[in-house]
Amino acid sequence: MSETLAIIGGTGLTQLPGLTISKAHDVQTPYGSPSAPILEGELDGYRVLFLARHGHPHRIPPHQVNYRANLWALQTLYATDVIAVTAVGGITRNMATGALVVPMQIIDYTHSRESTIFEGDLSTVTHVDFSYPYTESLRQLLVHSAKSANEAVINGGVYGATQGPRLETAAEIFRMEQDGCDIVGMTGMPEAVLARELKLNYAGLSLVVNPAAGKGEGVITIKQIEENLADGMERVKRILHVAVDQFYSQ
Ligand code: HPA
C-alpha cells in the first residue's frame, strides 16, 4: 500500500470536520487499546486516518494516554506519516498566544511513561537515533501548507514535554527557558520517539494557547486556554486541509 497520512488530534481537536468517515477501527494492540477508535475516511478525496489523542469525548489526561497503543494501532492500519497536533504554552518571546509552531527539537521532562516498544523479552537491544526527532520532509510539508493556507507559522523551536497533568511552576518554566525550550506541552513525548521506533514519519503542529507559567499576567485559567483553542484550531484545520492535499500530490 502507498503512503497514508494519519492525524493525531489533541486538546481542541477531537474531531476532524470534513472527514467523511468510512470506518471506525477498534484496534487491539500488544499494549492494549488506543485512546479511541481510529477513524478512517476521506478528507478532500484523500484517505486519512484520525485519532483523538485524549479520547472522544476528551477524557484521558496526558500522562495516561496509551501512546504505545496509539502509534502501534496507526501503523497496523498502514499509516506511514503522522501529523501530531498539540496545544502548548508559550515560553520565549516569539511564541505569543495564538502562534502556530512547527517545532524542530524536543527536550523530554516526562517520567514514568511507557516510552519504548523495545523492552521485554528481546533477542537484541535497540537504540534508535533521535538526534532530529521530527521528520524534516513532513515538517516542511506543514510549513508550506501553512503558507498556502495564508496562515503564519513559526518554523522551528524546541518543544519541552512535561509530565502534567498539572501546569508548571514559574521556576520550572524559567529553568526550561534556560535549557532552550520555546514551548511547553504534555503530550509531545513519548509520542515522537514511539513514532521513530515504529519507523513512522512524524511532525508536530503546535498551537500556543497561553503564556507559560510566569510569562503572562497572573495565573493560567482554563477559560483563557479554551478561548484561544477555539479560534486557533480553526486555523489548524485550514492548514491540515492543505497539508492532506499536498501530502498526496507530492
Ligand atoms: N504547559 C503545559 N502544557 C500546556 C500548557 C502549558 O502552559 N498549555 C497547554 N498545554
PDB file of C-alpha atoms and ligand atoms in Angstrom:
ATOM      1  CA  MET A   1       0.000   0.000   0.000  1.00  0.00           C
ATOM      2  CA  SER A   2       1.240   3.514  -0.733  1.00  0.00           C
ATOM      3  CA  GLU A   3       1.657   6.277   1.791  1.00  0.00           C
ATOM      4  CA  THR A   4      -1.072   7.058   4.265  1.00  0.00           C
ATOM      5  CA  LEU A   5      -1.318  10.151   6.409  1.00  0.00           C
ATOM      6  CA  ALA A   6      -2.590   9.974   9.961  1.00  0.00           C
ATOM      7  CA  ILE A   7      -3.540  12.939  12.099  1.00  0.00           C
ATOM      8  CA  ILE A   8      -3.453  12.799  15.881  1.00  0.00           C
ATOM      9  CA  GLY A   9      -5.717  15.499  17.259  1.00  0.00           C
ATOM     10  CA  GLY A  10      -5.026  16.941  20.680  1.00  0.00           C
ATOM     11  CA  THR A  11      -6.939  19.200  23.033  1.00  0.00           C
ATOM     12  CA  GLY A  12      -9.452  21.178  20.996  1.00  0.00           C
ATOM     13  CA  LEU A  13      -9.288  18.803  18.028  1.00  0.00           C
ATOM     14  CA  THR A  14     -11.252  15.685  18.916  1.00  0.00           C
ATOM     15  CA  GLN A  15     -12.926  15.608  15.513  1.00  0.00           C
ATOM     16  CA  LEU A  16     -11.873  16.491  12.014  1.00  0.00           C
ATOM     17  CA  PRO A  17     -14.617  18.369  10.190  1.00  0.00           C
ATOM     18  CA  GLY A  18     -14.757  17.495   6.517  1.00  0.00           C
ATOM     19  CA  LEU A  19     -13.601  13.930   7.147  1.00  0.00           C
ATOM     20  CA  THR A  20     -16.074  11.557   5.513  1.00  0.00           C
ATOM     21  CA  ILE A  21     -15.753   8.582   7.826  1.00  0.00           C
ATOM     22  CA  SER A  22     -15.954   5.186   6.165  1.00  0.00           C
ATOM     23  CA  LYS A  23     -14.803   3.070   9.141  1.00  0.00           C
ATOM     24  CA  ALA A  24     -14.088   3.355  12.849  1.00  0.00           C
ATOM     25  CA  HIS A  25     -11.415   0.768  13.652  1.00  0.00           C
ATOM     26  CA  ASP A  26     -11.327  -0.744  17.148  1.00  0.00           C
ATOM     27  CA  VAL A  27      -7.726  -1.867  17.048  1.00  0.00           C
ATOM     28  CA  GLN A  28      -6.304  -4.090  19.776  1.00  0.00           C
ATOM     29  CA  THR A  29      -2.549  -3.889  20.211  1.00  0.00           C
ATOM     30  CA  PRO A  30       0.023  -5.719  22.380  1.00  0.00           C
ATOM     31  CA  TYR A  31      -0.184  -2.630  24.604  1.00  0.00           C
ATOM     32  CA  GLY A  32      -3.962  -2.518  24.932  1.00  0.00           C
ATOM     33  CA  SER A  33      -6.447  -0.155  23.333  1.00  0.00           C
ATOM     34  CA  PRO A  34      -5.698   3.182  21.733  1.00  0.00           C
ATOM     35  CA  SER A  35      -7.346   6.341  23.058  1.00  0.00           C
ATOM     36  CA  ALA A  36     -10.332   5.960  20.729  1.00  0.00           C
ATOM     37  CA  PRO A  37     -11.399   4.054  17.627  1.00  0.00           C
ATOM     38  CA  ILE A  38      -9.249   5.128  14.713  1.00  0.00           C
ATOM     39  CA  LEU A  39     -11.337   6.862  12.122  1.00  0.00           C
ATOM     40  CA  GLU A  40     -10.608   6.066   8.527  1.00  0.00           C
ATOM     41  CA  GLY A  41     -12.093   8.272   5.912  1.00  0.00           C
ATOM     42  CA  GLU A  42     -11.591  10.730   3.149  1.00  0.00           C
ATOM     43  CA  LEU A  43     -10.657  14.341   3.534  1.00  0.00           C
ATOM     44  CA  ASP A  44     -10.991  16.241   0.275  1.00  0.00           C
ATOM     45  CA  GLY A  45     -10.939  12.892  -1.525  1.00  0.00           C
ATOM     46  CA  TYR A  46      -7.797  11.514   0.122  1.00  0.00           C
ATOM     47  CA  ARG A  47      -7.519   8.593   2.570  1.00  0.00           C
ATOM     48  CA  VAL A  48      -6.745   9.865   6.054  1.00  0.00           C
ATOM     49  CA  LEU A  49      -6.648   8.247   9.484  1.00  0.00           C
ATOM     50  CA  PHE A  50      -7.651  10.282  12.507  1.00  0.00           C
ATOM     51  CA  LEU A  51      -7.118   9.577  16.190  1.00  0.00           C
ATOM     52  CA  ALA A  52      -8.271  11.715  19.111  1.00  0.00           C
ATOM     53  CA  ARG A  53      -5.299  11.542  21.490  1.00  0.00           C
ATOM     54  CA  HIS A  54      -7.339  12.220  24.614  1.00  0.00           C
ATOM     55  CA  GLY A  55     -10.319  10.132  23.500  1.00  0.00           C
ATOM     56  CA  HIS A  56     -13.612  11.335  22.159  1.00  0.00           C
ATOM     57  CA  PRO A  57     -15.040  12.942  24.210  1.00  0.00           C
ATOM     58  CA  HIS A  58     -11.838  14.313  25.725  1.00  0.00           C
ATOM     59  CA  ARG A  59     -11.282  12.252  28.895  1.00  0.00           C
ATOM     60  CA  ILE A  60      -7.731  10.832  29.024  1.00  0.00           C
ATOM     61  CA  PRO A  61      -5.149  13.098  30.693  1.00  0.00           C
ATOM     62  CA  PRO A  62      -1.733  13.442  29.034  1.00  0.00           C
ATOM     63  CA  HIS A  63       0.112  11.165  31.467  1.00  0.00           C
ATOM     64  CA  GLN A  64      -2.436   8.392  30.957  1.00  0.00           C
ATOM     65  CA  VAL A  65      -2.584   8.388  27.175  1.00  0.00           C
ATOM     66  CA  ASN A  66      -1.593   4.948  25.886  1.00  0.00           C
ATOM     67  CA  TYR A  67       0.958   6.337  23.432  1.00  0.00           C
ATOM     68  CA  ARG A  68       2.291   2.906  22.514  1.00  0.00           C
ATOM     69  CA  ALA A  69      -1.133   1.580  21.607  1.00  0.00           C
ATOM     70  CA  ASN A  70      -1.927   4.753  19.664  1.00  0.00           C
ATOM     71  CA  LEU A  71       1.131   4.600  17.454  1.00  0.00           C
ATOM     72  CA  TRP A  72       1.021   0.829  17.079  1.00  0.00           C
ATOM     73  CA  ALA A  73      -2.624   0.981  16.009  1.00  0.00           C
ATOM     74  CA  LEU A  74      -1.918   3.645  13.404  1.00  0.00           C
ATOM     75  CA  GLN A  75       0.858   1.533  11.993  1.00  0.00           C
ATOM     76  CA  THR A  76      -1.395  -1.517  11.915  1.00  0.00           C
ATOM     77  CA  LEU A  77      -3.717   0.499   9.668  1.00  0.00           C
ATOM     78  CA  TYR A  78      -0.756   1.235   7.372  1.00  0.00           C
ATOM     79  CA  ALA A  79      -0.104   4.827   8.391  1.00  0.00           C
ATOM     80  CA  THR A  80       3.280   5.932   7.126  1.00  0.00           C
ATOM     81  CA  ASP A  81       3.215   9.556   8.261  1.00  0.00           C
ATOM     82  CA  VAL A  82       1.780  11.178  11.354  1.00  0.00           C
ATOM     83  CA  ILE A  83       0.942  14.830  11.925  1.00  0.00           C
ATOM     84  CA  ALA A  84       0.544  15.468  15.642  1.00  0.00           C
ATOM     85  CA  VAL A  85      -1.497  18.479  16.702  1.00  0.00           C
ATOM     86  CA  THR A  86      -0.819  19.802  20.201  1.00  0.00           C
ATOM     87  CA  ALA A  87      -1.843  22.742  22.362  1.00  0.00           C
ATOM     88  CA  VAL A  88       1.083  24.322  24.194  1.00  0.00           C
ATOM     89  CA  GLY A  89       2.155  27.165  26.455  1.00  0.00           C
ATOM     90  CA  GLY A  90       4.476  29.825  25.037  1.00  0.00           C
ATOM     91  CA  ILE A  91       7.823  30.388  26.739  1.00  0.00           C
ATOM     92  CA  THR A  92      10.060  32.548  24.538  1.00  0.00           C
ATOM     93  CA  ARG A  93       9.058  35.919  23.155  1.00  0.00           C
ATOM     94  CA  ASN A  94       8.106  34.825  19.628  1.00  0.00           C
ATOM     95  CA  MET A  95       5.770  32.203  20.989  1.00  0.00           C
ATOM     96  CA  ALA A  96       2.858  34.544  21.592  1.00  0.00           C
ATOM     97  CA  THR A  97      -0.593  33.240  22.344  1.00  0.00           C
ATOM     98  CA  GLY A  98      -2.227  32.273  19.060  1.00  0.00           C
ATOM     99  CA  ALA A  99       1.070  31.470  17.340  1.00  0.00           C
ATOM    100  CA  LEU A 100       1.321  28.244  15.357  1.00  0.00           C
ATOM    101  CA  VAL A 101       4.608  26.399  15.591  1.00  0.00           C
ATOM    102  CA  VAL A 102       6.220  23.531  13.706  1.00  0.00           C
ATOM    103  CA  PRO A 103       8.857  22.579  16.273  1.00  0.00           C
ATOM    104  CA  MET A 104      12.242  21.205  15.340  1.00  0.00           C
ATOM    105  CA  GLN A 105      13.558  19.788  18.612  1.00  0.00           C
ATOM    106  CA  ILE A 106      12.356  18.263  21.869  1.00  0.00           C
ATOM    107  CA  ILE A 107      13.512  18.209  25.470  1.00  0.00           C
ATOM    108  CA  ASP A 108      11.790  15.473  27.441  1.00  0.00           C
ATOM    109  CA  TYR A 109      10.910  16.176  31.086  1.00  0.00           C
ATOM    110  CA  THR A 110       8.285  13.450  31.332  1.00  0.00           C
ATOM    111  CA  HIS A 111       8.785  10.465  33.612  1.00  0.00           C
ATOM    112  CA  SER A 112       7.210   7.105  34.373  1.00  0.00           C
ATOM    113  CA  ARG A 113       5.566   6.829  30.972  1.00  0.00           C
ATOM    114  CA  GLU A 114       5.791   3.712  28.836  1.00  0.00           C
ATOM    115  CA  SER A 115       8.165   5.182  26.305  1.00  0.00           C
ATOM    116  CA  THR A 116       9.549   2.358  24.197  1.00  0.00           C
ATOM    117  CA  ILE A 117       8.435  -0.713  22.323  1.00  0.00           C
ATOM    118  CA  PHE A 118      11.932  -2.154  22.661  1.00  0.00           C
ATOM    119  CA  GLU A 119      11.649  -3.846  26.034  1.00  0.00           C
ATOM    120  CA  GLY A 120      10.665  -7.171  27.480  1.00  0.00           C
ATOM    121  CA  ASP A 121      11.784 -10.476  26.035  1.00  0.00           C
ATOM    122  CA  LEU A 122      14.050  -9.279  23.239  1.00  0.00           C
ATOM    123  CA  SER A 123      16.797 -11.021  21.342  1.00  0.00           C
ATOM    124  CA  THR A 124      18.682  -7.772  20.636  1.00  0.00           C
ATOM    125  CA  VAL A 125      18.948  -4.347  22.209  1.00  0.00           C
ATOM    126  CA  THR A 126      17.812  -1.440  20.046  1.00  0.00           C
ATOM    127  CA  HIS A 127      18.772   2.219  20.393  1.00  0.00           C
ATOM    128  CA  VAL A 128      17.051   4.398  17.802  1.00  0.00           C
ATOM    129  CA  ASP A 129      18.720   7.564  16.590  1.00  0.00           C
ATOM    130  CA  PHE A 130      16.715  10.531  17.825  1.00  0.00           C
ATOM    131  CA  SER A 131      19.088  13.433  17.091  1.00  0.00           C
ATOM    132  CA  TYR A 132      16.402  15.081  14.984  1.00  0.00           C
ATOM    133  CA  PRO A 133      13.124  13.910  16.491  1.00  0.00           C
ATOM    134  CA  TYR A 134      10.837  15.207  13.751  1.00  0.00           C
ATOM    135  CA  THR A 135      10.856  14.149  10.100  1.00  0.00           C
ATOM    136  CA  GLU A 136      12.182  17.116   8.185  1.00  0.00           C
ATOM    137  CA  SER A 137      10.224  16.490   4.973  1.00  0.00           C
ATOM    138  CA  LEU A 138       6.952  16.309   6.906  1.00  0.00           C
ATOM    139  CA  ARG A 139       7.885  19.463   8.859  1.00  0.00           C
ATOM    140  CA  GLN A 140       8.476  21.242   5.566  1.00  0.00           C
ATOM    141  CA  LEU A 141       5.159  19.998   4.239  1.00  0.00           C
ATOM    142  CA  LEU A 142       3.429  21.624   7.211  1.00  0.00           C
ATOM    143  CA  VAL A 143       5.332  24.866   6.787  1.00  0.00           C
ATOM    144  CA  HIS A 144       4.479  25.040   3.073  1.00  0.00           C
ATOM    145  CA  SER A 145       0.871  24.087   3.705  1.00  0.00           C
ATOM    146  CA  ALA A 146       0.525  26.900   6.220  1.00  0.00           C
ATOM    147  CA  LYS A 147       1.938  29.320   3.688  1.00  0.00           C
ATOM    148  CA  SER A 148      -0.511  28.155   1.031  1.00  0.00           C
ATOM    149  CA  ALA A 149      -3.338  28.492   3.550  1.00  0.00           C
ATOM    150  CA  ASN A 150      -2.183  32.044   4.347  1.00  0.00           C
ATOM    151  CA  GLU A 151      -1.538  31.151   7.975  1.00  0.00           C
ATOM    152  CA  ALA A 152       1.650  32.302   9.652  1.00  0.00           C
ATOM    153  CA  VAL A 153       3.666  29.554  11.329  1.00  0.00           C
ATOM    154  CA  ILE A 154       6.953  29.612  13.178  1.00  0.00           C
ATOM    155  CA  ASN A 155       9.311  27.156  11.552  1.00  0.00           C
ATOM    156  CA  GLY A 156      11.407  25.730  14.386  1.00  0.00           C
ATOM    157  CA  GLY A 157      11.633  25.892  18.137  1.00  0.00           C
ATOM    158  CA  VAL A 158      12.147  23.483  20.971  1.00  0.00           C
ATOM    159  CA  TYR A 159       9.181  21.637  22.487  1.00  0.00           C
ATOM    160  CA  GLY A 160       9.610  20.925  26.191  1.00  0.00           C
ATOM    161  CA  ALA A 161       7.469  17.927  27.167  1.00  0.00           C
ATOM    162  CA  THR A 162       6.312  17.948  30.786  1.00  0.00           C
ATOM    163  CA  GLN A 163       4.604  15.251  32.803  1.00  0.00           C
ATOM    164  CA  GLY A 164       1.410  17.041  33.812  1.00  0.00           C
ATOM    165  CA  PRO A 165      -1.418  16.955  34.325  1.00  0.00           C
ATOM    166  CA  ARG A 166      -0.651  20.000  36.462  1.00  0.00           C
ATOM    167  CA  LEU A 167       0.760  23.059  34.769  1.00  0.00           C
ATOM    168  CA  GLU A 168       4.324  24.082  35.566  1.00  0.00           C
ATOM    169  CA  THR A 169       5.642  26.444  38.229  1.00  0.00           C
ATOM    170  CA  ALA A 170       7.142  29.743  37.104  1.00  0.00           C
ATOM    171  CA  ALA A 171      10.558  28.482  38.269  1.00  0.00           C
ATOM    172  CA  GLU A 172      10.224  25.342  36.175  1.00  0.00           C
ATOM    173  CA  ILE A 173       9.433  27.449  33.123  1.00  0.00           C
ATOM    174  CA  PHE A 174      12.408  29.693  33.912  1.00  0.00           C
ATOM    175  CA  ARG A 175      14.605  26.604  34.006  1.00  0.00           C
ATOM    176  CA  MET A 176      13.100  25.258  30.794  1.00  0.00           C
ATOM    177  CA  GLU A 177      13.813  28.552  29.075  1.00  0.00           C
ATOM    178  CA  GLN A 178      17.434  28.369  30.225  1.00  0.00           C
ATOM    179  CA  ASP A 179      17.528  24.858  28.815  1.00  0.00           C
ATOM    180  CA  GLY A 180      16.421  26.205  25.434  1.00  0.00           C
ATOM    181  CA  CYS A 181      12.722  25.382  25.360  1.00  0.00           C
ATOM    182  CA  ASP A 182      10.411  27.656  23.355  1.00  0.00           C
ATOM    183  CA  ILE A 183       7.091  25.970  24.022  1.00  0.00           C
ATOM    184  CA  VAL A 184       5.774  23.600  26.668  1.00  0.00           C
ATOM    185  CA  GLY A 185       3.223  20.821  26.346  1.00  0.00           C
ATOM    186  CA  MET A 186       2.378  17.497  27.957  1.00  0.00           C
ATOM    187  CA  THR A 187       1.950  15.131  25.012  1.00  0.00           C
ATOM    188  CA  GLY A 188       4.954  15.565  22.712  1.00  0.00           C
ATOM    189  CA  MET A 189       6.720  12.637  24.378  1.00  0.00           C
ATOM    190  CA  PRO A 190       6.888   9.689  24.206  1.00  0.00           C
ATOM    191  CA  GLU A 191       4.698  10.060  21.116  1.00  0.00           C
ATOM    192  CA  ALA A 192       7.550  11.314  18.935  1.00  0.00           C
ATOM    193  CA  VAL A 193      10.017   8.619  19.925  1.00  0.00           C
ATOM    194  CA  LEU A 194       7.490   5.825  19.530  1.00  0.00           C
ATOM    195  CA  ALA A 195       6.828   7.052  16.013  1.00  0.00           C
ATOM    196  CA  ARG A 196      10.559   6.861  15.400  1.00  0.00           C
ATOM    197  CA  GLU A 197      10.798   3.349  16.837  1.00  0.00           C
ATOM    198  CA  LEU A 198       7.939   2.262  14.594  1.00  0.00           C
ATOM    199  CA  LYS A 199       9.581   3.940  11.590  1.00  0.00           C
ATOM    200  CA  LEU A 200       6.711   6.355  11.091  1.00  0.00           C
ATOM    201  CA  ASN A 201       7.409   9.823   9.740  1.00  0.00           C
ATOM    202  CA  TYR A 202       6.294  12.303  12.364  1.00  0.00           C
ATOM    203  CA  ALA A 203       5.944  16.094  12.680  1.00  0.00           C
ATOM    204  CA  GLY A 204       4.085  18.384  15.052  1.00  0.00           C
ATOM    205  CA  LEU A 205       1.835  21.376  14.651  1.00  0.00           C
ATOM    206  CA  SER A 206       1.520  23.217  17.947  1.00  0.00           C
ATOM    207  CA  LEU A 207      -0.877  25.998  18.852  1.00  0.00           C
ATOM    208  CA  VAL A 208       0.147  28.352  21.659  1.00  0.00           C
ATOM    209  CA  VAL A 209      -2.915  28.710  23.871  1.00  0.00           C
ATOM    210  CA  ASN A 210      -1.454  30.536  26.871  1.00  0.00           C
ATOM    211  CA  PRO A 211       1.726  32.198  28.081  1.00  0.00           C
ATOM    212  CA  ALA A 212       3.599  29.556  30.114  1.00  0.00           C
ATOM    213  CA  ALA A 213       3.667  29.923  33.914  1.00  0.00           C
ATOM    214  CA  GLY A 214       5.218  33.220  34.979  1.00  0.00           C
ATOM    215  CA  LYS A 215       5.225  34.571  31.407  1.00  0.00           C
ATOM    216  CA  GLY A 216       1.839  36.259  31.442  1.00  0.00           C
ATOM    217  CA  GLU A 217      -0.275  38.318  33.783  1.00  0.00           C
ATOM    218  CA  GLY A 218      -1.429  36.363  36.818  1.00  0.00           C
ATOM    219  CA  VAL A 219      -2.331  32.700  36.760  1.00  0.00           C
ATOM    220  CA  ILE A 220      -3.289  30.491  33.818  1.00  0.00           C
ATOM    221  CA  THR A 221      -7.015  29.867  33.550  1.00  0.00           C
ATOM    222  CA  ILE A 222      -8.783  27.096  31.668  1.00  0.00           C
ATOM    223  CA  LYS A 223     -11.190  29.715  30.328  1.00  0.00           C
ATOM    224  CA  GLN A 224      -8.296  31.577  28.736  1.00  0.00           C
ATOM    225  CA  ILE A 225      -6.953  28.352  27.227  1.00  0.00           C
ATOM    226  CA  GLU A 226     -10.350  27.361  25.849  1.00  0.00           C
ATOM    227  CA  GLU A 227     -10.947  30.739  24.228  1.00  0.00           C
ATOM    228  CA  ASN A 228      -7.623  30.584  22.432  1.00  0.00           C
ATOM    229  CA  LEU A 229      -8.157  26.966  21.439  1.00  0.00           C
ATOM    230  CA  ALA A 230     -11.429  27.638  19.665  1.00  0.00           C
ATOM    231  CA  ASP A 231     -10.014  30.268  17.364  1.00  0.00           C
ATOM    232  CA  GLY A 232      -6.637  28.614  16.865  1.00  0.00           C
ATOM    233  CA  MET A 233      -7.944  25.181  15.951  1.00  0.00           C
ATOM    234  CA  GLU A 234      -9.919  26.701  13.081  1.00  0.00           C
ATOM    235  CA  ARG A 235      -6.586  27.849  11.653  1.00  0.00           C
ATOM    236  CA  VAL A 236      -5.054  24.432  12.359  1.00  0.00           C
ATOM    237  CA  LYS A 237      -7.865  22.768  10.415  1.00  0.00           C
ATOM    238  CA  ARG A 238      -7.319  25.054   7.435  1.00  0.00           C
ATOM    239  CA  ILE A 239      -3.651  24.089   7.399  1.00  0.00           C
ATOM    240  CA  LEU A 240      -4.486  20.385   7.709  1.00  0.00           C
ATOM    241  CA  HIS A 241      -6.759  20.508   4.672  1.00  0.00           C
ATOM    242  CA  VAL A 242      -3.935  21.909   2.575  1.00  0.00           C
ATOM    243  CA  ALA A 243      -1.426  19.513   4.131  1.00  0.00           C
ATOM    244  CA  VAL A 244      -3.522  16.489   3.175  1.00  0.00           C
ATOM    245  CA  ASP A 245      -3.793  17.781  -0.356  1.00  0.00           C
ATOM    246  CA  GLN A 246      -0.055  18.485  -0.620  1.00  0.00           C
ATOM    247  CA  PHE A 247       0.879  15.173   1.007  1.00  0.00           C
ATOM    248  CA  TYR A 248      -0.898  13.149  -1.664  1.00  0.00           C
ATOM    249  CA  SER A 249       0.107  15.382  -4.560  1.00  0.00           C
ATOM    250  CA  GLN A 250       3.847  15.410  -3.804  1.00  0.00           C
TER     251      GLN A 250
HETATM  252  N1  HPA B   1       2.052  23.850  29.993  1.00  0.00           N
HETATM  253  C1  HPA B   1       1.965  22.553  29.623  1.00  0.00           C
HETATM  254  N2  HPA B   1       1.089  22.113  28.746  1.00  0.00           N
HETATM  255  C2  HPA B   1       0.264  23.002  28.179  1.00  0.00           C
HETATM  256  C3  HPA B   1       0.287  24.364  28.506  1.00  0.00           C
HETATM  257  C4  HPA B   1       1.240  24.816  29.469  1.00  0.00           C
HETATM  258  O1  HPA B   1       1.324  26.006  29.807  1.00  0.00           O
HETATM  259  N3  HPA B   1      -0.671  24.964  27.777  1.00  0.00           N
HETATM  260  C5  HPA B   1      -1.258  23.990  27.015  1.00  0.00           C
HETATM  261  N4  HPA B   1      -0.686  22.805  27.257  1.00  0.00           N
END
